[in-house]
Steps between C-alpha positions, in 0.01 A plus 500: 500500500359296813335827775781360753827614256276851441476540915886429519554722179301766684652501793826528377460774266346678853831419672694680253448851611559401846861372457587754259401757764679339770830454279441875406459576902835250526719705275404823619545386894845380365573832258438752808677306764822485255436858429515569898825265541652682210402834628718439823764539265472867444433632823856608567662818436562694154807456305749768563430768247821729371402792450850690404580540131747191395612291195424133547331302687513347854368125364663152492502529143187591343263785633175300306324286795555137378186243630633226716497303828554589856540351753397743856431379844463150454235549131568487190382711262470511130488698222645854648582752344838577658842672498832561726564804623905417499549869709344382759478098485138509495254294347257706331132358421193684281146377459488609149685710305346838577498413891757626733820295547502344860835364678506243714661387807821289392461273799234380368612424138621173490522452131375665200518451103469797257426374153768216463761684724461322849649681822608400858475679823847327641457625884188304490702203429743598763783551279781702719636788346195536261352848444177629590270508185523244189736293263410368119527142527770413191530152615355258775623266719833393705686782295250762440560785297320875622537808338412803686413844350513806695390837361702817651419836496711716387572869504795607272653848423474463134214376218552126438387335142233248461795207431621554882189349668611183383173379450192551192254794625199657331577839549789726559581873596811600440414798734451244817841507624389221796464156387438119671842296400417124499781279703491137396719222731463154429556249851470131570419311824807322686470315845151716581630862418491689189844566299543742193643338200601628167358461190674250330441238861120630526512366117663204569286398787160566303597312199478772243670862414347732758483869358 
């Protein structure tokens, strides 16, 4: 090998270090300023906790946080770990699993996607008549389909049984008299402002049998 390819060989094999260290520097600038954008997310205020013996649950549907994508003040963010609180309309956020569950401001949540289950904050869009909180997209579009899920809570005279939530549960007391009732309405949008439909129209818009 002629001494000028061993100096360039050299020199190279020198280099190596170098740009390996400053990719490693790269990554970590880039790792801790994502961590600080991300940790904007959780500075808000703990979910509601219920602290009164009920059956149920006050979630959209399932009380597991699902990972998914957010959209809050402008940022999207992915991979959450996240759930809605249908009591209250809130979006509810957690770090990990073990952390505390954080809401957030619904002015500030312009879309979001839970798993595959994608939701729409319709006052953001300036649909009249639309309610504070969040609809299940069913459909997109010039007809749109929403379904909205609201969680009540109820205090009745007499013991209810585990069929009258309505809804799958991992536990149940039949000594907890109080219980959240899930309310389901299905709505489409006409001329700017939200309408309730039926069943068999919401299933007719979307294109398939909505259950």
């Amino acid at each position: 090998m002629k001494p000028f390819r061993i100096y360039t060989l050299i020199l190279l094999i020198l280099s190596l270090p170098a740009v390996a260290q400053q990719r490693t520097d790269k990554d970590y600038s880039d790792y801790i300023s994502d961590a600080q954008e991300n940790a904007l997310l959780f500075r808000g205020r703990r979910a509601l906790q219920y602290d009164s013996k009920y059956n149920g649950h006050p979630f959209w549907s399932r009380e597991e946080y699902i990972s998914g994508t957010v959209t809050y003040n402008g940022r999207e963010y992915y991979d959450v770990l996240m759930n809605i609180d249908a009591h209250t309309q809130e979006l509810l956020v957690k770090k990990d699993e073990i952390a505390s569950a954080i809401r957030l401001e619904r002015e500030y949540v312009s879309a979001l996607t839970i798993g595959e289950t994608s939701y729409a904050n319709l006052i953001l869009k300036g649909v009249d008549k639309a309610e504070e909180g969040f609809y299940e997209v069913l459909k997109d579009g010039s007809q749109p389909v929403y379904r909205r899920v609201a969680k009540v809570y109820i205090e009745p005279p007499l013991p209810i049984h585990e069929g009258d939530l309505g809804y799958p549960v991992s536990s149940f007391n039949p000594r907890y008299y109080d219980y959240f009732e899930k309310r389901t309405a299905l709505f489409t949008v006409k001329d700017g402002r939200l309408r309730k439909i039926g069943r068999s129209k919401a299933s007719k818009l979307a294109g398939y049998e909505i259950r």
